[in-house]
mmCIF file of C-alpha atoms in Angstrom:
data_model
loop_
_atom_site.group_PDB
_atom_site.id
_atom_site.type_symbol
_atom_site.label_atom_id
_atom_site.label_comp_id
_atom_site.label_asym_id
_atom_site.label_seq_id
_atom_site.Cartn_x
_atom_site.Cartn_y
_atom_site.Cartn_z
ATOM 1 C CA MET A 1 -241.117 99.904 52.132
ATOM 2 C CA GLY A 2 -241.826 101.750 48.993
ATOM 3 C CA LYS A 3 -242.828 100.091 45.988
ATOM 4 C CA GLY A 4 -239.460 100.140 44.331
ATOM 5 C CA ASP A 5 -237.957 98.455 47.486
ATOM 6 C CA PHE A 6 -240.861 95.967 47.491
ATOM 7 C CA GLU A 7 -240.187 94.981 43.920
ATOM 8 C CA PHE A 8 -236.358 94.628 44.642
ATOM 9 C CA LEU A 9 -236.879 92.480 47.486
ATOM 10 C CA LYS A 10 -239.226 90.431 45.616
ATOM 11 C CA ARG A 11 -236.788 89.672 43.042
ATOM 12 C CA SER A 12 -233.890 88.972 45.377
ATOM 13 C CA PHE A 13 -236.371 86.465 46.956
ATOM 14 C CA ALA A 14 -237.176 84.638 43.907
ATOM 15 C CA LYS A 15 -233.508 84.242 43.141
ATOM 16 C CA LEU A 16 -232.667 83.041 46.822
ATOM 17 C CA MET A 17 -235.461 80.685 46.156
ATOM 18 C CA LEU A 18 -233.473 78.804 43.609
ATOM 19 C CA ASN A 19 -230.172 78.522 45.671
ATOM 20 C CA PHE A 20 -232.318 77.071 48.391
ATOM 21 C CA SER A 21 -233.946 74.791 46.033
ATOM 22 C CA TRP A 22 -230.614 73.650 45.123
ATOM 23 C CA TRP A 23 -229.485 72.925 48.552
ATOM 24 C CA VAL A 24 -232.704 70.953 49.557
ATOM 25 C CA ASN A 25 -232.686 68.871 46.053
ATOM 26 C CA ARG A 26 -228.928 68.147 45.470
ATOM 27 C CA LYS A 27 -227.335 68.082 48.736
ATOM 28 C CA ASP A 28 -229.910 66.064 50.910
ATOM 29 C CA ARG A 29 -229.959 63.079 49.091
ATOM 30 C CA TYR A 30 -232.067 60.683 51.440
ATOM 31 C CA GLY A 31 -234.594 63.629 52.202
ATOM 32 C CA ASN A 32 -233.993 63.603 56.030
ATOM 33 C CA ASN A 33 -232.975 67.395 56.262
ATOM 34 C CA LEU A 34 -229.421 66.364 56.955
ATOM 35 C CA PHE A 35 -227.238 68.144 54.441
ATOM 36 C CA GLU A 36 -224.003 66.785 52.632
ATOM 37 C CA GLY A 37 -222.455 70.270 51.836
ATOM 38 C CA GLY A 38 -219.671 68.919 50.107
ATOM 39 C CA PHE A 39 -216.849 71.890 49.584
ATOM 40 C CA LEU A 40 -218.282 74.365 51.983
ATOM 41 C CA GLY A 41 -215.239 76.728 52.050
ATOM 42 C CA LEU A 42 -213.814 75.448 55.305
ATOM 43 C CA ASP A 43 -211.040 73.371 52.983
ATOM 44 C CA ASN A 44 -209.337 70.571 54.919
ATOM 45 C CA ILE A 45 -211.173 71.009 58.267
ATOM 46 C CA ARG A 46 -212.236 67.697 58.204
ATOM 47 C CA VAL A 47 -210.409 64.557 58.384
ATOM 48 C CA PHE A 48 -211.582 63.391 54.880
ATOM 49 C CA ASP A 49 -211.618 65.393 51.718
ATOM 50 C CA ARG A 50 -215.250 66.507 51.409
ATOM 51 C CA SER A 51 -214.871 66.998 47.569
ATOM 52 C CA ALA A 52 -213.726 63.725 46.761
ATOM 53 C CA PRO A 53 -215.625 60.049 47.245
ATOM 54 C CA LEU A 54 -215.084 58.823 50.836
ATOM 55 C CA PRO A 55 -212.626 56.096 51.264
ATOM 56 C CA THR A 56 -214.854 54.316 53.697
ATOM 57 C CA GLY A 57 -217.979 54.675 51.040
ATOM 58 C CA GLY A 58 -220.833 55.843 52.736
ATOM 59 C CA HIS A 59 -221.637 59.642 52.911
ATOM 60 C CA LEU A 60 -220.796 62.228 55.334
ATOM 61 C CA GLU A 61 -223.769 64.325 57.111
ATOM 62 C CA GLN A 62 -222.179 67.634 57.875
ATOM 63 C CA ALA A 63 -223.037 69.728 61.007
ATOM 64 C CA ASP A 64 -221.845 72.938 59.243
ATOM 65 C CA GLY A 65 -223.955 72.495 55.886
ATOM 66 C CA THR A 66 -227.153 71.521 57.755
ATOM 67 C CA ALA A 67 -226.420 74.621 60.349
ATOM 68 C CA TRP A 68 -225.886 76.828 56.992
ATOM 69 C CA VAL A 69 -229.506 75.437 55.583
ATOM 70 C CA SER A 70 -230.972 75.997 59.000
ATOM 71 C CA LEU A 71 -229.673 79.726 59.076
ATOM 72 C CA PHE A 72 -230.816 80.032 55.462
ATOM 73 C CA SER A 73 -234.355 78.861 56.192
ATOM 74 C CA GLN A 74 -234.632 81.735 58.979
ATOM 75 C CA ASN A 75 -233.340 84.263 56.686
ATOM 76 C CA MET A 76 -235.700 83.266 53.918
ATOM 77 C CA LEU A 77 -238.492 83.327 56.716
ATOM 78 C CA GLU A 78 -237.663 87.027 57.932
ATOM 79 C CA ILE A 79 -237.678 87.961 54.246
ATOM 80 C CA ALA A 80 -241.109 86.644 53.531
ATOM 81 C CA VAL A 81 -242.444 88.366 56.702
ATOM 82 C CA GLU A 82 -241.308 91.739 55.183
ATOM 83 C CA LEU A 83 -242.943 90.721 51.912
ATOM 84 C CA ALA A 84 -246.074 90.015 53.641
ATOM 85 C CA ALA A 85 -246.865 93.386 54.931
ATOM 86 C CA GLN A 86 -247.332 94.217 51.296
ATOM 87 C CA ASP A 87 -248.388 91.180 49.913
ATOM 88 C CA PRO A 88 -250.509 88.656 52.164
ATOM 89 C CA MET A 89 -249.354 85.693 49.541
ATOM 90 C CA TYR A 90 -245.861 85.697 51.169
ATOM 91 C CA GLU A 91 -247.366 84.607 54.516
ATOM 92 C CA ASP A 92 -247.359 81.013 53.006
ATOM 93 C CA MET A 93 -243.832 81.409 51.870
ATOM 94 C CA ALA A 94 -243.136 82.501 55.539
ATOM 95 C CA THR A 95 -244.865 78.989 56.861
ATOM 96 C CA LYS A 96 -243.022 76.971 54.391
ATOM 97 C CA PHE A 97 -239.649 78.240 55.628
ATOM 98 C CA ALA A 98 -240.683 78.130 59.319
ATOM 99 C CA ASP A 99 -241.424 74.237 58.990
ATOM 100 C CA HIS A 100 -237.901 73.959 57.150
ATOM 101 C CA PHE A 101 -236.223 75.352 60.184
ATOM 102 C CA LEU A 102 -238.376 72.935 62.149
ATOM 103 C CA TRP A 103 -237.666 69.716 60.214
ATOM 104 C CA ILE A 104 -233.813 70.543 60.143
ATOM 105 C CA ALA A 105 -233.634 71.165 63.913
ATOM 106 C CA ARG A 106 -235.546 67.688 64.294
ATOM 107 C CA ALA A 107 -232.903 66.061 62.293
ATOM 108 C CA MET A 108 -229.964 67.535 63.437
ATOM 109 C CA ASN A 109 -230.972 67.421 67.272
ATOM 110 C CA GLN A 110 -231.987 63.868 67.136
ATOM 111 C CA THR A 111 -230.427 61.970 70.288
ATOM 112 C CA GLY A 112 -228.598 58.806 70.538
ATOM 113 C CA PRO A 113 -225.301 57.370 69.076
ATOM 114 C CA GLU A 114 -226.142 58.340 65.340
ATOM 115 C CA GLY A 115 -227.131 62.104 66.073
ATOM 116 C CA MET A 116 -224.783 64.801 65.543
ATOM 117 C CA TRP A 117 -225.045 66.141 69.242
ATOM 118 C CA ASP A 118 -222.946 64.258 71.691
ATOM 119 C CA GLU A 119 -224.222 64.535 75.170
ATOM 120 C CA GLU A 120 -221.057 63.401 76.680
ATOM 121 C CA ASP A 121 -218.772 66.016 75.133
ATOM 122 C CA GLY A 122 -221.710 68.844 74.430
ATOM 123 C CA PHE A 123 -220.517 69.434 71.371
ATOM 124 C CA TYR A 124 -221.837 69.007 67.596
ATOM 125 C CA TYR A 125 -220.016 66.487 65.236
ATOM 126 C CA ASP A 126 -220.240 65.284 61.786
ATOM 127 C CA VAL A 127 -221.475 61.604 61.242
ATOM 128 C CA LEU A 128 -220.356 59.015 58.820
ATOM 129 C CA ARG A 129 -222.997 56.883 57.638
ATOM 130 C CA LEU A 130 -221.235 53.731 56.195
ATOM 131 C CA PRO A 131 -222.639 51.323 53.454
ATOM 132 C CA ASP A 132 -223.485 48.840 55.949
ATOM 133 C CA GLY A 133 -226.072 50.904 57.499
ATOM 134 C CA SER A 134 -223.860 52.030 60.692
ATOM 135 C CA ALA A 135 -222.746 55.535 61.681
ATOM 136 C CA ARG A 136 -220.140 56.990 63.781
ATOM 137 C CA ARG A 137 -219.567 60.550 64.941
ATOM 138 C CA LEU A 138 -216.360 62.018 63.551
ATOM 139 C CA LYS A 139 -215.367 63.541 66.727
ATOM 140 C CA VAL A 140 -213.071 66.454 65.717
ATOM 141 C CA ARG A 141 -213.667 69.871 67.865
ATOM 142 C CA SER A 142 -213.561 72.480 64.992
ATOM 143 C CA MET A 143 -215.646 75.365 63.515
ATOM 144 C CA VAL A 144 -218.079 72.510 62.230
ATOM 145 C CA GLY A 145 -219.351 72.122 65.960
ATOM 146 C CA LEU A 146 -219.665 75.670 66.719
ATOM 147 C CA LEU A 147 -221.583 77.101 63.476
ATOM 148 C CA PRO A 148 -224.615 75.290 64.815
ATOM 149 C CA LEU A 149 -224.826 78.131 67.205
ATOM 150 C CA CYS A 150 -225.008 80.482 64.366
ATOM 151 C CA ALA A 151 -228.616 79.172 63.276
ATOM 152 C CA THR A 152 -230.061 81.671 65.325
ATOM 153 C CA SER A 153 -232.523 84.732 64.799
ATOM 154 C CA ILE A 154 -234.636 87.073 66.785
ATOM 155 C CA ILE A 155 -238.247 87.190 66.158
ATOM 156 C CA GLU A 156 -239.215 90.971 67.106
ATOM 157 C CA PRO A 157 -243.148 91.288 68.448
ATOM 158 C CA TRP A 158 -243.995 93.451 65.362
ATOM 159 C CA GLN A 159 -242.952 90.394 63.103
ATOM 160 C CA ARG A 160 -245.155 88.074 64.937
ATOM 161 C CA GLU A 161 -248.181 90.621 64.421
ATOM 162 C CA ARG A 162 -247.386 90.804 60.815
ATOM 163 C CA VAL A 163 -247.682 87.247 60.180
ATOM 164 C CA PRO A 164 -250.256 85.910 62.935
ATOM 165 C CA ARG A 165 -251.048 82.741 60.901
ATOM 166 C CA VAL A 166 -247.498 81.504 60.703
ATOM 167 C CA ASP A 167 -246.962 82.039 64.530
ATOM 168 C CA LYS A 168 -250.286 80.081 65.104
ATOM 169 C CA VAL A 169 -249.089 77.322 62.799
ATOM 170 C CA LEU A 170 -245.524 76.895 64.455
ATOM 171 C CA ARG A 171 -246.952 76.575 67.977
ATOM 172 C CA GLU A 172 -249.533 73.848 66.777
ATOM 173 C CA ARG A 173 -246.386 72.142 64.969
ATOM 174 C CA LEU A 174 -244.466 72.187 68.157
ATOM 175 C CA LYS A 175 -247.290 70.610 70.314
ATOM 176 C CA ARG A 176 -246.804 67.692 68.206
ATOM 177 C CA MET A 177 -243.507 67.354 68.441
ATOM 178 C CA PRO A 178 -242.325 67.472 72.021
ATOM 179 C CA GLU A 179 -238.991 65.670 71.686
ATOM 180 C CA LEU A 180 -238.150 68.792 69.381
ATOM 181 C CA ARG A 181 -239.151 71.152 72.056
ATOM 182 C CA GLU A 182 -236.467 69.469 74.324
ATOM 183 C CA SER A 183 -233.616 70.247 72.238
ATOM 184 C CA ILE A 184 -234.368 73.400 70.111
ATOM 185 C CA HIS A 185 -234.473 76.649 72.308
ATOM 186 C CA ALA A 186 -237.741 77.577 74.034
ATOM 187 C CA THR A 187 -239.850 80.171 72.318
ATOM 188 C CA GLY A 188 -243.269 81.372 72.164
ATOM 189 C CA PRO A 189 -245.906 82.300 74.875
ATOM 190 C CA GLY A 190 -244.287 81.874 78.458
ATOM 191 C CA HIS A 191 -240.802 81.771 76.703
ATOM 192 C CA PHE A 192 -240.380 85.389 75.313
ATOM 193 C CA GLY A 193 -237.286 87.075 76.135
ATOM 194 C CA TYR A 194 -236.379 90.639 76.851
ATOM 195 C CA ASN A 195 -238.626 93.144 75.437
ATOM 196 C CA GLU A 196 -241.294 90.007 74.600
ATOM 197 C CA ARG A 197 -238.767 88.799 72.085
ATOM 198 C CA GLY A 198 -238.922 85.299 70.271
ATOM 199 C CA ILE A 199 -236.079 83.460 69.280
ATOM 200 C CA ALA A 200 -235.554 80.719 66.590
ATOM 201 C CA ALA A 201 -232.518 78.629 67.670
ATOM 202 C CA LEU A 202 -231.135 75.195 66.846
ATOM 203 C CA VAL A 203 -229.714 75.054 70.493
ATOM 204 C CA ASN A 204 -231.413 75.327 73.854
ATOM 205 C CA GLU A 205 -230.005 77.186 76.597
ATOM 206 C CA ASN A 206 -228.116 74.279 78.286
ATOM 207 C CA ARG A 207 -226.542 73.444 74.499
ATOM 208 C CA LEU A 208 -225.570 77.070 74.393
ATOM 209 C CA ARG A 209 -223.481 77.260 77.524
ATOM 210 C CA ARG A 210 -221.925 73.752 76.966
ATOM 211 C CA ILE A 211 -220.791 74.903 73.667
ATOM 212 C CA LEU A 212 -219.693 78.152 74.836
ATOM 213 C CA THR A 213 -217.561 76.858 77.677
ATOM 214 C CA ARG A 214 -215.470 75.279 75.046
ATOM 215 C CA MET A 215 -215.285 78.245 72.421
ATOM 216 C CA LEU A 216 -214.248 80.464 75.163
ATOM 217 C CA ASP A 217 -211.812 78.002 76.595
ATOM 218 C CA GLU A 218 -208.216 79.507 76.051
ATOM 219 C CA ASN A 219 -206.830 75.727 75.795
ATOM 220 C CA GLU A 220 -209.353 75.275 73.042
ATOM 221 C CA PHE A 221 -210.794 77.687 70.755
ATOM 222 C CA LEU A 222 -210.296 80.963 71.945
ATOM 223 C CA SER A 223 -207.125 82.629 71.111
ATOM 224 C CA PRO A 224 -205.429 85.884 72.011
ATOM 225 C CA TYR A 225 -206.603 86.916 68.624
ATOM 226 C CA GLY A 226 -209.915 85.452 68.067
ATOM 227 C CA ILE A 227 -211.696 81.861 67.831
ATOM 228 C CA ARG A 228 -209.660 79.193 66.336
ATOM 229 C CA ALA A 229 -211.023 77.087 63.215
ATOM 230 C CA LEU A 230 -209.935 74.032 65.261
ATOM 231 C CA SER A 231 -209.438 73.275 69.020
ATOM 232 C CA ARG A 232 -206.124 73.475 70.422
ATOM 233 C CA TYR A 233 -207.009 70.187 72.267
ATOM 234 C CA HIS A 234 -205.777 68.675 68.964
ATOM 235 C CA ALA A 235 -202.178 69.691 69.489
ATOM 236 C CA GLU A 236 -201.642 66.796 72.171
ATOM 237 C CA HIS A 237 -204.795 64.847 71.043
ATOM 238 C CA PRO A 238 -204.928 64.259 67.137
ATOM 239 C CA PHE A 239 -208.053 62.872 65.733
ATOM 240 C CA ILE A 240 -206.905 59.733 64.112
ATOM 241 C CA VAL A 241 -209.202 57.109 61.917
ATOM 242 C CA ASP A 242 -207.785 54.056 59.959
ATOM 243 C CA VAL A 243 -209.256 52.979 56.714
ATOM 244 C CA GLN A 244 -208.002 49.995 54.662
ATOM 245 C CA GLY A 245 -204.707 50.319 55.899
ATOM 246 C CA GLN A 246 -204.372 54.177 55.474
ATOM 247 C CA GLN A 247 -204.130 56.456 58.474
ATOM 248 C CA TYR A 248 -206.212 59.898 58.412
ATOM 249 C CA ARG A 249 -205.620 62.531 61.238
ATOM 250 C CA VAL A 250 -206.670 65.983 62.026
ATOM 251 C CA ASN A 251 -203.752 67.880 64.148
ATOM 252 C CA TYR A 252 -203.678 71.487 65.431
ATOM 253 C CA LEU A 253 -201.869 73.406 62.993
ATOM 254 C CA PRO A 254 -201.943 77.312 63.800
ATOM 255 C CA ALA A 255 -200.253 78.411 60.808
ATOM 256 C CA GLU A 256 -200.078 76.568 57.376
ATOM 257 C CA SER A 257 -201.258 73.156 56.419
ATOM 258 C CA ASP A 258 -199.171 70.116 56.372
ATOM 259 C CA THR A 259 -200.924 68.252 53.715
ATOM 260 C CA GLY A 260 -201.873 68.697 49.956
ATOM 261 C CA MET A 261 -205.580 68.786 50.504
ATOM 262 C CA PHE A 262 -207.111 71.489 48.263
ATOM 263 C CA GLY A 263 -203.820 72.584 47.328
ATOM 264 C CA GLY A 264 -202.240 72.750 50.610
ATOM 265 C CA ASN A 265 -202.499 76.356 50.302
ATOM 266 C CA SER A 266 -205.128 76.716 52.931
ATOM 267 C CA ASN A 267 -205.808 75.911 56.197
ATOM 268 C CA TRP A 268 -208.494 75.484 59.031
ATOM 269 C CA ARG A 269 -206.782 73.334 61.126
ATOM 270 C CA GLY A 270 -206.132 75.763 63.768
ATOM 271 C CA PRO A 271 -205.881 79.542 62.120
ATOM 272 C CA ILE A 272 -208.159 82.392 62.857
ATOM 273 C CA TRP A 273 -210.650 83.168 59.930
ATOM 274 C CA MET A 274 -212.635 86.667 60.230
ATOM 275 C CA PRO A 275 -215.563 85.527 58.373
ATOM 276 C CA VAL A 276 -216.762 82.616 60.952
ATOM 277 C CA ASN A 277 -215.821 84.760 63.593
ATOM 278 C CA ALA A 278 -218.009 87.481 62.636
ATOM 279 C CA VAL A 279 -220.864 85.051 61.964
ATOM 280 C CA LEU A 280 -220.363 83.730 65.611
ATOM 281 C CA ILE A 281 -220.410 87.413 66.887
ATOM 282 C CA ARG A 282 -223.750 87.645 65.121
ATOM 283 C CA ALA A 283 -225.129 84.772 66.832
ATOM 284 C CA LEU A 284 -223.874 85.903 70.139
ATOM 285 C CA LEU A 285 -225.415 89.460 69.667
ATOM 286 C CA SER A 286 -228.695 87.576 68.511
ATOM 287 C CA PHE A 287 -228.761 85.500 71.978
ATOM 288 C CA TYR A 288 -227.885 88.805 73.749
ATOM 289 C CA LEU A 289 -231.211 90.584 72.434
ATOM 290 C CA TYR A 290 -233.184 87.481 73.879
ATOM 291 C CA TYR A 291 -231.544 87.304 77.198
ATOM 292 C CA GLY A 292 -230.063 90.691 78.146
ATOM 293 C CA ASP A 293 -228.026 90.113 81.391
ATOM 294 C CA ASN A 294 -229.913 87.005 82.025
ATOM 295 C CA PHE A 295 -227.587 85.120 80.760
ATOM 296 C CA LYS A 296 -223.733 85.034 81.936
ATOM 297 C CA ILE A 297 -220.737 83.053 81.129
ATOM 298 C CA GLU A 298 -217.145 82.821 82.371
ATOM 299 C CA CYS A 299 -215.019 84.351 79.727
ATOM 300 C CA PRO A 300 -212.419 83.055 79.370
ATOM 301 C CA THR A 301 -213.274 79.859 80.641
ATOM 302 C CA GLY A 302 -211.730 79.173 84.174
ATOM 303 C CA SER A 303 -211.119 82.831 84.469
ATOM 304 C CA GLY A 304 -213.784 83.784 86.983
ATOM 305 C CA LYS A 305 -214.704 86.588 85.130
ATOM 306 C CA VAL A 306 -218.443 86.516 84.006
ATOM 307 C CA MET A 307 -219.751 88.275 81.255
ATOM 308 C CA ASN A 308 -223.267 88.855 79.331
ATOM 309 C CA LEU A 309 -223.310 87.699 75.653
ATOM 310 C CA PHE A 310 -222.957 91.280 74.513
ATOM 311 C CA GLU A 311 -219.517 91.731 76.323
ATOM 312 C CA VAL A 312 -218.318 88.045 75.172
ATOM 313 C CA ALA A 313 -219.198 89.226 71.493
ATOM 314 C CA LYS A 314 -217.040 92.658 72.193
ATOM 315 C CA GLU A 315 -214.141 90.640 73.743
ATOM 316 C CA ILE A 316 -213.869 88.444 70.556
ATOM 317 C CA ALA A 317 -214.180 91.784 68.488
ATOM 318 C CA ASN A 318 -211.196 93.073 70.591
ATOM 319 C CA ARG A 319 -209.264 90.083 70.134
ATOM 320 C CA LEU A 320 -209.390 90.364 66.408
ATOM 321 C CA THR A 321 -208.713 93.929 66.420
ATOM 322 C CA ARG A 322 -205.553 93.080 68.359
ATOM 323 C CA ILE A 323 -204.134 91.450 65.145
ATOM 324 C CA PHE A 324 -203.499 94.707 63.850
ATOM 325 C CA LEU A 325 -202.724 96.900 66.534
ATOM 326 C CA LYS A 326 -199.244 97.536 68.115
ATOM 327 C CA ASP A 327 -198.421 95.805 71.172
ATOM 328 C CA LYS A 328 -196.630 97.051 74.266
ATOM 329 C CA SER A 329 -193.144 96.569 72.118
ATOM 330 C CA GLY A 330 -194.717 98.679 69.179
ATOM 331 C CA ARG A 331 -195.025 95.385 67.068
ATOM 332 C CA ARG A 332 -198.234 94.535 65.134
ATOM 333 C CA PRO A 333 -199.040 90.781 65.542
ATOM 334 C CA VAL A 334 -200.100 90.584 61.990
ATOM 335 C CA TYR A 335 -196.646 91.008 60.672
ATOM 336 C CA GLY A 336 -195.088 88.318 62.784
ATOM 337 C CA GLY A 337 -191.461 88.048 62.344
ATOM 338 C CA THR A 338 -191.152 90.016 58.925
ATOM 339 C CA GLU A 339 -188.938 93.006 60.357
ATOM 340 C CA LYS A 340 -189.342 94.921 57.296
ATOM 341 C CA PHE A 341 -193.125 95.318 58.039
ATOM 342 C CA GLN A 342 -192.528 95.716 61.706
ATOM 343 C CA THR A 343 -189.909 98.452 61.603
ATOM 344 C CA ASP A 344 -189.404 99.882 57.899
ATOM 345 C CA PRO A 345 -191.111 103.233 58.180
ATOM 346 C CA GLN A 346 -192.254 103.005 54.326
ATOM 347 C CA TRP A 347 -194.255 99.752 55.445
ATOM 348 C CA LYS A 348 -195.043 99.433 59.075
ATOM 349 C CA ASP A 349 -198.215 101.360 59.370
ATOM 350 C CA TYR A 350 -199.509 100.117 56.140
ATOM 351 C CA ILE A 351 -202.044 97.454 57.182
ATOM 352 C CA LEU A 352 -202.473 94.413 55.104
ATOM 353 C CA PHE A 353 -205.800 92.545 55.259
ATOM 354 C CA PHE A 354 -204.109 88.429 55.287
ATOM 355 C CA GLU A 355 -206.618 85.796 54.259
ATOM 356 C CA TYR A 356 -205.872 84.227 57.966
ATOM 357 C CA PHE A 357 -204.195 84.693 60.906
ATOM 358 C CA HIS A 358 -201.992 81.976 62.908
ATOM 359 C CA GLY A 359 -203.872 80.577 65.762
ATOM 360 C CA ASP A 360 -201.348 81.584 68.518
ATOM 361 C CA ASN A 361 -199.534 84.494 67.574
ATOM 362 C CA GLY A 362 -201.804 86.431 65.282
ATOM 363 C CA ALA A 363 -199.447 86.716 62.247
ATOM 364 C CA GLY A 364 -200.976 87.354 58.637
ATOM 365 C CA LEU A 365 -201.188 83.974 56.698
ATOM 366 C CA GLY A 366 -202.190 83.210 53.066
ATOM 367 C CA ALA A 367 -203.140 85.960 50.670
ATOM 368 C CA SER A 368 -202.459 89.203 51.882
ATOM 369 C CA HIS A 369 -205.355 91.324 49.949
ATOM 370 C CA GLN A 370 -208.477 89.350 51.313
ATOM 371 C CA THR A 371 -210.539 92.897 51.952
ATOM 372 C CA GLY A 372 -213.473 90.875 50.980
ATOM 373 C CA TRP A 373 -213.763 89.165 54.385
ATOM 374 C CA THR A 374 -210.841 90.470 56.789
ATOM 375 C CA GLY A 375 -211.978 93.874 56.004
ATOM 376 C CA LEU A 376 -215.193 93.030 58.319
ATOM 377 C CA VAL A 377 -212.666 93.505 61.116
ATOM 378 C CA GLY A 378 -213.217 97.446 60.373
ATOM 379 C CA LYS A 379 -217.002 97.037 60.792
ATOM 380 C CA LEU A 380 -216.633 95.496 63.985
ATOM 381 C CA ILE A 381 -214.491 98.304 65.309
ATOM 382 C CA GLU A 382 -217.203 100.679 64.113
ATOM 383 C CA LEU A 383 -220.015 99.018 65.799
ATOM 384 C CA PHE A 384 -218.655 98.218 69.059
ATOM 385 C CA GLY A 385 -217.132 101.448 69.256
ATOM 386 C CA ARG A 386 -220.560 103.179 68.700
ATOM 387 C CA ILE A 387 -223.291 101.424 70.885
ATOM 388 C CA ASP A 388 -223.209 99.818 74.098
ATOM 389 C CA GLY A 389 -225.299 96.808 75.175
ATOM 390 C CA ASN A 390 -227.975 98.446 76.769
ATOM 391 C CA GLN A 391 -228.331 100.719 73.473
ATOM 392 C CA PHE A 392 -228.474 97.711 71.545
ATOM 393 C CA LEU A 393 -230.627 95.409 73.670
ATOM 394 C CA ASP A 394 -233.341 98.202 73.824
ATOM 395 C CA ALA A 395 -233.159 99.261 70.173
ATOM 396 C CA GLY A 396 -233.220 95.833 68.975
ATOM 397 C CA LYS A 397 -232.219 94.029 66.000
ATOM 398 C CA SER A 398 -233.537 96.745 63.651
ATOM 399 C CA GLY A 399 -232.509 99.384 65.732
ATOM 400 C CA ASP A 400 -231.333 102.846 64.106
ATOM 401 C CA PHE A 401 -228.415 104.537 66.040
ATOM 402 C CA ALA A 402 -227.427 108.025 65.392
ATOM 403 C CA LYS A 403 -223.711 108.099 64.751
ATOM 404 C CA GLY A 404 -221.655 111.328 65.628
ATOM 405 C CA ARG A 405 -222.529 114.686 65.311
ATOM 406 C CA THR A 406 -223.505 114.227 61.610
ATOM 407 C CA GLN A 407 -226.658 112.086 62.948
ATOM 408 C CA GLU A 408 -226.109 109.774 60.152
ATOM 409 C CA VAL A 409 -228.253 106.524 60.594
ATOM 410 C CA GLU A 410 -227.304 103.024 60.006
ATOM 411 C CA THR A 411 -229.109 99.780 60.487
ATOM 412 C CA ILE A 412 -227.827 97.038 62.545
ATOM 413 C CA SER A 413 -228.971 93.992 61.372
ATOM 414 C CA VAL A 414 -228.824 90.694 63.315
#
């Protein structure tokens, strides 16, 4: 790393510290490492409006917000490791963020009726804390329960070597936290993965398998066109809660919203959104770098077809890509029943990047110019068209891959 790169990364780290501190100081009101993220961009995915006071009183401990801060901790740890190569002072910062990850993991993975993890369902849920001190899980099978998978980062051997004190401190911490060792992913000596890689992950192997079994079920999250934001299970089994004579409910809605929440113009109760699909694909690739072919799972669930996690990630990417490609009849799912876009020669080959997509038929919905996140599909096409699983597994998360005859080099970071 050159001096200019180091200075840029140092300034970026300082700015990110401000944002991280805001989360810790403003969204963890009781200092218990469970976060109330408020409006996280998932709009109406929950039974209650997250941007308004709860009709029950109390507060909501959010699985997605907590997972987000856990991943944020991992990202800050990795940046600190890079900076520590030039300035040993940053090894202390790396230790700080490693500690944050452990504290959040212990809080999020606590067992019992008040924890976010539901052992019977094999899924994470938000927890509603009521004014009388009682608590209940809100059992909505949604993207909220999938996002804990995304708090996953690979630790390459060269990263451990760069900050040996951090590695030692973490091992000492985990020795004193046996209950945490049972819930987070095993790592460290005796638990290294492919190419001696370590892993920081909220979910252990058993929880990973149980969550993926739901995520890859075509009757739940896995659509022909990607991962739905809400399980199709709720089409026949809506989640309903009564509060002071008023009924609140969550139904599976594969297209537009049927409520006025957040203006009624956005929907996370069934459609497919590109950015969270991309984050889930990143998580699968991270787990693949650790396991290689030692972890395989049915995809789709119940199909009898077994895949490693690189193949699962590629399968999801292919389904996302299918939204924009012509089917056997020459029609593009993205344009649904809009005949002009399907058949008019002036329109049919000009692809629009819609905001989100119908959970069952892939039709484009919402704004039709969301290149900022739907454009990610282009990177997924390029990525999986350029490398195979073995290449990726050997190169690691910072591997450089020659692209085409020009021998351009890009970095794939997971």
